[in-house]
Coordinates of C-alpha atoms in Angstrom, one line a residue:
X48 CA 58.5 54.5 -8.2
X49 CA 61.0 57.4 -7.3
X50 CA 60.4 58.7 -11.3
X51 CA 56.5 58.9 -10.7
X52 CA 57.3 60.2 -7.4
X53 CA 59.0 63.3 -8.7
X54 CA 56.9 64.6 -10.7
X55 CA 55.9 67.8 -9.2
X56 CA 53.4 68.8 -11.4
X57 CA 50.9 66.6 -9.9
X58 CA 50.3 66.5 -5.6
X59 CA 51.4 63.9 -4.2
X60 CA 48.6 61.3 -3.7
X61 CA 48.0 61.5 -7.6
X62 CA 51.0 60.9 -7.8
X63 CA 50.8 57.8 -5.9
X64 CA 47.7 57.1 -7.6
X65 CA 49.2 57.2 -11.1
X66 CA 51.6 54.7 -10.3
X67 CA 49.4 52.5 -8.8
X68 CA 47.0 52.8 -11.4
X69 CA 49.4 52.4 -14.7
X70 CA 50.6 49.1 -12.8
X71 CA 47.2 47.7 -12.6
X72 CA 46.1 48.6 -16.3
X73 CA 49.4 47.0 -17.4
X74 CA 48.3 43.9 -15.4
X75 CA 51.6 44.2 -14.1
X76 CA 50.1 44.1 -10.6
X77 CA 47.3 41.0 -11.0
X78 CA 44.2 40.6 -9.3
X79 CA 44.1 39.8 -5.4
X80 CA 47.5 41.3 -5.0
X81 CA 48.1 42.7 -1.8
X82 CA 49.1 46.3 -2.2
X83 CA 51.3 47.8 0.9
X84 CA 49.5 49.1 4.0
X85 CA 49.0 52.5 4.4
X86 CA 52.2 52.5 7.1
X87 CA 54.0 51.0 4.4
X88 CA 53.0 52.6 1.6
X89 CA 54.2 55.6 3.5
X90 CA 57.3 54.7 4.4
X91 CA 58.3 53.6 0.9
X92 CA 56.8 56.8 -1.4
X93 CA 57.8 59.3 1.5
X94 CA 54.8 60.5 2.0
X95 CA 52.4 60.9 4.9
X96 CA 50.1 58.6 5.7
X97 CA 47.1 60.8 5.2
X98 CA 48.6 61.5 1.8
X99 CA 48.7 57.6 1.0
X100 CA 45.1 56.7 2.3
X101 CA 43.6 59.6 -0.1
X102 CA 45.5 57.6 -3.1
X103 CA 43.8 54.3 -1.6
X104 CA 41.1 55.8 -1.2
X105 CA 40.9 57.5 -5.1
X106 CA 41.9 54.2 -6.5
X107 CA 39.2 52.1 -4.8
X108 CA 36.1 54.6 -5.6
X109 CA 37.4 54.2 -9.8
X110 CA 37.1 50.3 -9.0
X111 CA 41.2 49.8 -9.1
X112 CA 41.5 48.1 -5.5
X113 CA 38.9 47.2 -3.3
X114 CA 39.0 47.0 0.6
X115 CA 38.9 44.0 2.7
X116 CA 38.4 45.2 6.7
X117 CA 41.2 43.6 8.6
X118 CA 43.2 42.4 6.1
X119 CA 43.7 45.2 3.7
X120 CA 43.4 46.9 -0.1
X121 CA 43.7 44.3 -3.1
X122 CA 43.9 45.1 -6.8
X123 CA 40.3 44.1 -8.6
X124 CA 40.3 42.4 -12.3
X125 CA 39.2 45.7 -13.6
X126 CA 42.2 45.3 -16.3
X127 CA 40.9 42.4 -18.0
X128 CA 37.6 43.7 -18.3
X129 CA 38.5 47.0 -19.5
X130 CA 41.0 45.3 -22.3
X131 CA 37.6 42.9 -22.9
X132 CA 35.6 46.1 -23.4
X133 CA 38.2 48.0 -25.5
X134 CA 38.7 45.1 -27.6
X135 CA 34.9 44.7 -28.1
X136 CA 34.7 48.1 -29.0
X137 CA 37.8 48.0 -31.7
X138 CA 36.3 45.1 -33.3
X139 CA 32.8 47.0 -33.4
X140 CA 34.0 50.0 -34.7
X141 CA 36.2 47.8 -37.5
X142 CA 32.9 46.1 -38.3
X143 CA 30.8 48.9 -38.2
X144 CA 33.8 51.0 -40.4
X145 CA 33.5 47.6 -42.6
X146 CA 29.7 47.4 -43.2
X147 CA 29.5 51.8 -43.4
X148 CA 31.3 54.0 -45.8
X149 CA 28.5 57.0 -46.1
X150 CA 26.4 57.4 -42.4
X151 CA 23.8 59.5 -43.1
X152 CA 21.7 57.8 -40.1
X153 CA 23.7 58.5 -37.2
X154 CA 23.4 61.6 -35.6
X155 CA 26.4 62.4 -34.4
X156 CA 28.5 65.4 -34.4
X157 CA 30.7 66.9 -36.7
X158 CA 34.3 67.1 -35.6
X159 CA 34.3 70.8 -36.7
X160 CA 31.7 72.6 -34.8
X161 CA 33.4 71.0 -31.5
X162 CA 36.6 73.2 -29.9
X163 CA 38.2 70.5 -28.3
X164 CA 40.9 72.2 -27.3
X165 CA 39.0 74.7 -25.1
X166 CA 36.5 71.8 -23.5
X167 CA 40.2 69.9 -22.6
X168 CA 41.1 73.4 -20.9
X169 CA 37.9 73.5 -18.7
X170 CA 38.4 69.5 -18.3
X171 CA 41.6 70.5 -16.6
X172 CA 40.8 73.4 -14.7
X173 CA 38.4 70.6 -13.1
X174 CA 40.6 68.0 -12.2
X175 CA 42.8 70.2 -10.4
X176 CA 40.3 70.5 -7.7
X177 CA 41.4 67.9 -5.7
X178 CA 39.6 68.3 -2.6
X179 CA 36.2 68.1 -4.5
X180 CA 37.1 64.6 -6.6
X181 CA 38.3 63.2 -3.8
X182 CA 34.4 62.7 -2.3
X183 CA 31.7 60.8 -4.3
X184 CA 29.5 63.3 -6.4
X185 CA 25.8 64.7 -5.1
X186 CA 23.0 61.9 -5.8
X187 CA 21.4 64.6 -7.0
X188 CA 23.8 66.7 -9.1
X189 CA 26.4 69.0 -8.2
X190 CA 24.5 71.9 -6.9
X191 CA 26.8 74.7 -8.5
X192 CA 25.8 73.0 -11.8
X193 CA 22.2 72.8 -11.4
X194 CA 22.1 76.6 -10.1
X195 CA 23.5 77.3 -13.8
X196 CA 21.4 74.8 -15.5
X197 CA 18.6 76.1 -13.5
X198 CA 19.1 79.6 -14.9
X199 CA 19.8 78.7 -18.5
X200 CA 16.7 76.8 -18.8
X201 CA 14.4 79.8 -17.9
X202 CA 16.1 82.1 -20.0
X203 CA 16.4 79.7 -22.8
X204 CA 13.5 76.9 -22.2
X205 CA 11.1 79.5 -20.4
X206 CA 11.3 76.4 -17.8
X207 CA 10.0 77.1 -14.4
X208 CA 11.8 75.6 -11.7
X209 CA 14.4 76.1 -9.0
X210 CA 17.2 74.1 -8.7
X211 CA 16.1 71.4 -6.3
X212 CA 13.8 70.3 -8.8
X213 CA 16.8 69.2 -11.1
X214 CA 18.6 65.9 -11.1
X215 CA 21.2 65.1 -13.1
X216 CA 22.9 61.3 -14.5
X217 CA 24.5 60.0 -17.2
X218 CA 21.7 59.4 -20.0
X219 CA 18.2 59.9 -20.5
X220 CA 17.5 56.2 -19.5
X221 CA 19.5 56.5 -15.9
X222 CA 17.0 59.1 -15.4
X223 CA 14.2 57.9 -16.2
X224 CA 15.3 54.5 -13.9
X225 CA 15.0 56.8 -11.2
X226 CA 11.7 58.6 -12.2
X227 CA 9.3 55.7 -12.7
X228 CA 9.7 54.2 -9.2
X229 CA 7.9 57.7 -8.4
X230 CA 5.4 57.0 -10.7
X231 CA 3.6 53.8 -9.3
X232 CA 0.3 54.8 -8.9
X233 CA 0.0 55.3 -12.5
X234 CA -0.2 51.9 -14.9
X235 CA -0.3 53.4 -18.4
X236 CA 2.3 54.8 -20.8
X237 CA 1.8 55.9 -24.2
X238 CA 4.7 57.0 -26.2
X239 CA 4.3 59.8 -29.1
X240 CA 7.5 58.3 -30.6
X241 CA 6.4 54.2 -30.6
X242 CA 9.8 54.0 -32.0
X243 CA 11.6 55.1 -28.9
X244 CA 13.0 51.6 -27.5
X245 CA 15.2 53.4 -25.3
X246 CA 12.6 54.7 -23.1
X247 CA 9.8 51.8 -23.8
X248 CA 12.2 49.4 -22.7
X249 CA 12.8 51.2 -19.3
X250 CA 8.8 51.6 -18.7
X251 CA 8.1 47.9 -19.3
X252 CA 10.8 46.6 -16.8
X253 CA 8.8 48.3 -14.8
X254 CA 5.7 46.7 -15.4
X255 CA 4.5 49.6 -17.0
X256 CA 1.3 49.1 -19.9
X257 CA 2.8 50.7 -22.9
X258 CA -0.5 51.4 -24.9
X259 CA -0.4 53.4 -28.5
X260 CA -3.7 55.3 -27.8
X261 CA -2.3 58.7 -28.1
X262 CA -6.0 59.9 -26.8
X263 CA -5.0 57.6 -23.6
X264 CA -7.1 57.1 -20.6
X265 CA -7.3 59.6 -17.3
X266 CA -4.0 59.1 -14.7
X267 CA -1.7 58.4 -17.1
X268 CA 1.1 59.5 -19.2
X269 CA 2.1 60.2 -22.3
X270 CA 5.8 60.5 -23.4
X271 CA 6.3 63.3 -25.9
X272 CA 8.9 65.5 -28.1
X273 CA 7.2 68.8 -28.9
X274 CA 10.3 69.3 -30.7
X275 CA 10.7 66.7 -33.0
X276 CA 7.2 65.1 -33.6
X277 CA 8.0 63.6 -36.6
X278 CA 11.1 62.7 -38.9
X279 CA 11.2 65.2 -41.0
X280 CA 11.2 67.5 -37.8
X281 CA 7.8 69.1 -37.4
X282 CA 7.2 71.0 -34.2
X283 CA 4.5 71.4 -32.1
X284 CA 2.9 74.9 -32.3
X285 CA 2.2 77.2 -29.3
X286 CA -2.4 76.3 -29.9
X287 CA -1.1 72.3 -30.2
X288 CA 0.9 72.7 -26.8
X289 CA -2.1 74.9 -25.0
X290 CA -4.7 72.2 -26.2
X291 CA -2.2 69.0 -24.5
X292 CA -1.6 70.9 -21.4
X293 CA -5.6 71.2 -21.6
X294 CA -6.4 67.8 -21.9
X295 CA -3.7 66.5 -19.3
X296 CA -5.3 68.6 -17.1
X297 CA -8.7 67.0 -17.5
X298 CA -7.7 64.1 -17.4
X299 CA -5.1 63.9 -15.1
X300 CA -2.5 63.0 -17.2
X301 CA 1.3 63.4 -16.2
X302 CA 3.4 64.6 -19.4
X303 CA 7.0 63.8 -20.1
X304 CA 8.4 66.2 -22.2
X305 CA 12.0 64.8 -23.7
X306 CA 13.2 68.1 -25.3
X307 CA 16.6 66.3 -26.6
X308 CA 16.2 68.3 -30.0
X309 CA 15.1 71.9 -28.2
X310 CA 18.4 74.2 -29.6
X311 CA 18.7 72.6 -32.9
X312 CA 16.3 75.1 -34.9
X313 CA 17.0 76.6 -38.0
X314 CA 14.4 78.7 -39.4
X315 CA 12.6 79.9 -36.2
X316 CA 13.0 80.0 -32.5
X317 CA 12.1 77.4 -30.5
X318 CA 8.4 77.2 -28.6
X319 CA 8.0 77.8 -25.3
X320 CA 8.0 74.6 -23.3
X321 CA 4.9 72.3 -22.2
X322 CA 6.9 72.7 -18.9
X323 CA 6.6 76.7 -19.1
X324 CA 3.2 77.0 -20.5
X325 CA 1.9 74.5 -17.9
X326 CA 3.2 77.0 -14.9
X327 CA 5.4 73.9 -13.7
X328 CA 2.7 71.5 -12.8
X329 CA 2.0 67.5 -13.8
X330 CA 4.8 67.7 -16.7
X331 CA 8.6 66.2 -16.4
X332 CA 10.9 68.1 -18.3
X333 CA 13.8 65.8 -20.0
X334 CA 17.0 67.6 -21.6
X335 CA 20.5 66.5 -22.8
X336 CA 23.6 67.9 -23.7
X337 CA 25.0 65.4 -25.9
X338 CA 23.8 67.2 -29.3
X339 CA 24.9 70.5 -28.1
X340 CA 28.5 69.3 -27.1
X341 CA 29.5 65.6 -28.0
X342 CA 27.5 62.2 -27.2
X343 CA 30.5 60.9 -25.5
X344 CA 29.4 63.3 -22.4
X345 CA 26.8 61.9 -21.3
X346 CA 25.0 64.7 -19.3
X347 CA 21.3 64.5 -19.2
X348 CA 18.7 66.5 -16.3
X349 CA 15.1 65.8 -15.8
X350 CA 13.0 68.7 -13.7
X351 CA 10.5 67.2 -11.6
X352 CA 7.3 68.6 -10.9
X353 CA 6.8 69.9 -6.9
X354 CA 4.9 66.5 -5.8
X355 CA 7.7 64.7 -7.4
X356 CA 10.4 66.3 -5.9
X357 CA 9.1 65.7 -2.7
X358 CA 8.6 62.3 -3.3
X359 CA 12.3 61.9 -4.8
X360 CA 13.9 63.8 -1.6
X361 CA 13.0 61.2 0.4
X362 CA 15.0 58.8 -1.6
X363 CA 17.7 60.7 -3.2
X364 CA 20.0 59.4 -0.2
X365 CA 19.9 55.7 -1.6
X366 CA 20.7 56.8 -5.2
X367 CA 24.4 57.0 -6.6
X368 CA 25.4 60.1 -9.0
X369 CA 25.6 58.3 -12.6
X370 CA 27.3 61.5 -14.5
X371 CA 31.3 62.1 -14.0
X372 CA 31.6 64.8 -11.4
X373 CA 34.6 66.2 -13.0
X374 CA 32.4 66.9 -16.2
X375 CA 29.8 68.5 -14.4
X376 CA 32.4 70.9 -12.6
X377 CA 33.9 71.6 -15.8
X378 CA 30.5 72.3 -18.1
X379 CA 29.2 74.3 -15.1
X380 CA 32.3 77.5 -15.9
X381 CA 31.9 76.3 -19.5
X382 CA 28.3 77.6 -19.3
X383 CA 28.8 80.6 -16.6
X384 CA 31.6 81.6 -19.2
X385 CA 28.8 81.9 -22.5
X386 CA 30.9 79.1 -24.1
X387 CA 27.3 76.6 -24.2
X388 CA 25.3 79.7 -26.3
X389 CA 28.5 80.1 -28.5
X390 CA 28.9 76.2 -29.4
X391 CA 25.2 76.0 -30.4
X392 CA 25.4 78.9 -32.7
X393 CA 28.0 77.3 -34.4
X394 CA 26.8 74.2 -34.5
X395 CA 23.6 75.6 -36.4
X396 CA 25.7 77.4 -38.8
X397 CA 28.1 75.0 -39.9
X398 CA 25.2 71.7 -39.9
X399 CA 22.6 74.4 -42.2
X400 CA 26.1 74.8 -44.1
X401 CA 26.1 71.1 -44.7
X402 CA 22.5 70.4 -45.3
X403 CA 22.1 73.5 -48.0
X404 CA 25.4 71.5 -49.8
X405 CA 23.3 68.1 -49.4
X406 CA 20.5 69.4 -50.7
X407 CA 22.0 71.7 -53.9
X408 CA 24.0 68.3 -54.9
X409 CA 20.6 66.1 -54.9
X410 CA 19.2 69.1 -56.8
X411 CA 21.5 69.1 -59.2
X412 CA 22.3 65.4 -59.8
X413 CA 18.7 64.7 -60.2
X414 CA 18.0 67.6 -62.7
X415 CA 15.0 69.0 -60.7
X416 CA 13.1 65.6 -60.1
X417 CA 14.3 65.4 -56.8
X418 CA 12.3 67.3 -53.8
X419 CA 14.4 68.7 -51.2
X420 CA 13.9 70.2 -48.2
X421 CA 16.0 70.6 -44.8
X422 CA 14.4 69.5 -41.9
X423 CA 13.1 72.0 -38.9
X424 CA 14.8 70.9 -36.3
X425 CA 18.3 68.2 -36.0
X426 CA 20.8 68.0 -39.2
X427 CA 18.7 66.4 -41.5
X428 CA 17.6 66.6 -45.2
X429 CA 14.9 65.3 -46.2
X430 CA 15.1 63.7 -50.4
X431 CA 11.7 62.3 -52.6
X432 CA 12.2 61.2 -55.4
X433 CA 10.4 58.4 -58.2
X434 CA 11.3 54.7 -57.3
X435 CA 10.3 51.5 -57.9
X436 CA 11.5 50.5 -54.4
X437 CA 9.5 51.2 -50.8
X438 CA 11.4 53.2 -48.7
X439 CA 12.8 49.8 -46.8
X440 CA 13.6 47.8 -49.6
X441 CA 15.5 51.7 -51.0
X442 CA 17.3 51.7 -47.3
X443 CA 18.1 47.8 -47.9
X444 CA 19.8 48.1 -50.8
X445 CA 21.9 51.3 -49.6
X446 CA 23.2 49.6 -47.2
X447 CA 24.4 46.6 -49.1
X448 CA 26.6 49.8 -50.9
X449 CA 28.1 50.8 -47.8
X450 CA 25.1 53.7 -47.1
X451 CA 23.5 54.4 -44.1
X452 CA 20.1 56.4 -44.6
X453 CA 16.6 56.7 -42.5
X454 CA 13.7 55.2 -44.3
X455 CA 10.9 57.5 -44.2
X456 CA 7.6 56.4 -46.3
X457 CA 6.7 56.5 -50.1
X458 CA 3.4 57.2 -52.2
X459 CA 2.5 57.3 -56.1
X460 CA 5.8 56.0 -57.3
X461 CA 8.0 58.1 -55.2
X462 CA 10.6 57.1 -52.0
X463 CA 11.4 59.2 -49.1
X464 CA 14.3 58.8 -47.0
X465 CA 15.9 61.2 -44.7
X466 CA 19.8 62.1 -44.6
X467 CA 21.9 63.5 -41.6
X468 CA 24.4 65.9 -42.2
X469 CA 26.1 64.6 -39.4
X470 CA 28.9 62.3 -39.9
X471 CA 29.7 62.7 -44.0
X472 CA 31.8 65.5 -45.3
X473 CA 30.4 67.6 -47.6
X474 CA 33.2 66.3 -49.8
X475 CA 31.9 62.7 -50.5
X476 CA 28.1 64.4 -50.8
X477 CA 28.4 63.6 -54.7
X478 CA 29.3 60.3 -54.6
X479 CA 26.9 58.7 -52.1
X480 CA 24.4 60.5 -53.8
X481 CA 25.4 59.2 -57.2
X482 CA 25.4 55.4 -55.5
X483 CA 22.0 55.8 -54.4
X484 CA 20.4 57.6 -57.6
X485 CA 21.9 54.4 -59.1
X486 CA 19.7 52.3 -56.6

């Protein structure tokens, strides 16, 4: 205890907390112990007994103690479930290491267009505001954040809105949990994607008809991403985008536009949005960061339009913040600072890099019979080729080699599959390629 306690890098309720904490995790302190009272707690850490309550108080909003009125704080069994968790997750990432050697379906991102080193910087410079972490964060979104995101997304997006309109959490799908209560009085959904499980899966547990009538029926909605309509990429032009925002109009539909794949363009600059073009009105704009930064930060925002916001203001209040306050403090300097524009343009450098490499070997391996071409928008490259297999039974048997690729169709004798650039080095291009030319 006195060791912890003099460390005077960190104040002095952290300090407490640390040692509570690394005592709980170690299971050294069990569930339902009794931990000191505050008076106590003082007493022993020499501290005062505001400093121990804000240490309490830290440990039971992470879920390390909990609070019984009239009896005290006791230490929860969050140990043994986050040693069941990190064991689950070793043995699916052994498994998954096992069953994988060449990935060229994931999508995520490649260690070297991250600088980890600054993000742990701005990480830092966030938790040292200790007055701000020590209250829950806004429902809603911290409002310094949104003020930034507000303005990037008009000067990037062409999105109009202010930042009251923005609400932050932790995914896509913790958003849209919180968007389809506002959206009763409409019973259909049709989804431009029908692959999109993520999103489906959300609509119909909220008894939500999910209908693949892309023409669909006046009042309801339609679930779309203008920037990646298809896989190989395709994007809807600026006369496709007037003509939807025409049609939702006359038939009152609402549009959801999930711009996930917005920054991610190579060989022009991306459309306006729906959002933009429709002033605003009866379309819900969806955008993450996890492509532009790393999928383990798991920032998403949805703008809603005017009615909606006035609907969700009057139940914001009963809603809990899903994304890590800390993050949002730190990505909000990382933006004001030009750090977001920077990491994009070198993400697009270094994954058009990669995909020119994928494509040159496939070129060259298969002597010219091979079509190649890198996809508009993400880190993909798309390969056709002659076959005798479909492009299932083709994705099948890669991945009884150890390869990971994304069917895509086939016609007259020829496969095509679709490869990210993401999570291969350019290194082992040759031989996965080899491996499936073999196939």
């Amino acid at each position: 205890m006195k060791i912890e306690m003099e460390n005077q890098e960190v104040t002095r309720y952290l300090r407490v907390y640390n040692y509570y904490k690394e005592l709980i995790l170690s299971e050294k302190l069990l569930p339902e112990t009794k931990l000191p009272s505050i008076r106590k707690g003082a007493v022993q850490f020499q501290v005062s007994r505001t400093t121990m309550e804000s240490a309490y108080l830290l440990l039971a909003a992470e879920g390390y103690i909990i609070s019984r009125p009239q009896s005290g704080y006791y230490v929860t069994d969050i140990a043994k479930k986050q040693n069941r968790i990190t064991e689950l997750q070793k043995t699916r990432k052994l498994k998954k290491e096992a069953d994988i050697q060449y990935d060229f379906a994931s999508f995520g991102v490649d260690k070297e267009s991250f600088q980890f080193e600054l993000w742990r910087r701005y990480m830092k410079s966030a938790l040292r505001k200790d007055e701000r972490l020590l209250s829950y964060g806004e429902p809603q979104g911290e409002l310094e954040f949104r003020e930034v995101l507000c303005n990037y997304l008009r000067e990037k997006r062409s999105v109009i809105c202010t930042p009251d309109q923005i609400v932050v959490g932790a995914g896509v799908q913790s958003l849209l949990h919180i968007l389809c209560p506002l959206l009763r009085e409409r019973e259909k959904i049709a989804f431009h994607n029908p692959n999109y499980m993520q999103g489906i899966t959300v609509f119909e547990d909220y008894k939500f008809e999910i209908t693949d009538d892309y023409k669909i029926a006046e009042n309801g909605i339609y679930y779309i991403t203008p920037s990646q309509m298809s896989r190989s990429g395709s994007v809807m032009n600026i006369n496709e985008r007037y003509a939807l925002i025409k049609e939702a109009a006359e038939k009152n539909i609402l549009l959801i536009e999930d711009d996930y794949n917005q920054e991610f363009r190579y060989f022009q600059k991306p459309a306006p949005s729906l959002q933009g073009l429709a002033a605003g009105k009866d379309v819900i704009y969806l955008g993450s960061f996890s492509k532009m930064l790393l999928p383990s930060i798991r920032m998403s925002f949805m703008v809603l339009s005017p009615d909606l916001q006035e609907q969700y203001e009057r139940k914001k209040a009963f809603y809990n913040q899903t994304a890590s306050k800390a993050e949002q403090i730190a990505l909000t300097q990382f933006i004001r600072d030009g750090h977001l524009e920077r990491q994009i343009r070198k993400s697009r450098k270094i994954h058009l890099a990669k995909a020119n490499e994928l494509a040159a070997a496939a070129k060259e391996l298969w002597k010219g019979s091979c079509e190649t071409q890198i996809e508009e928008a993400g880190f993909r490259v798309s390969l056709e080729f002659e076959s005798r297999w479909s492009a299932a039974e083709l994705t099948k048997k890669a991945k009884e080699m150890k390869i990971a690729v994304i069917p895509v169709g086939e016609a007259d004798g020829r496969v095509k599959i679709s490869l990210s650039t993401a999570n291969v080095p350019v290194h082992a291009y040759r031989e996965a390629l080899e491996k499936i030319k073999e196939i």
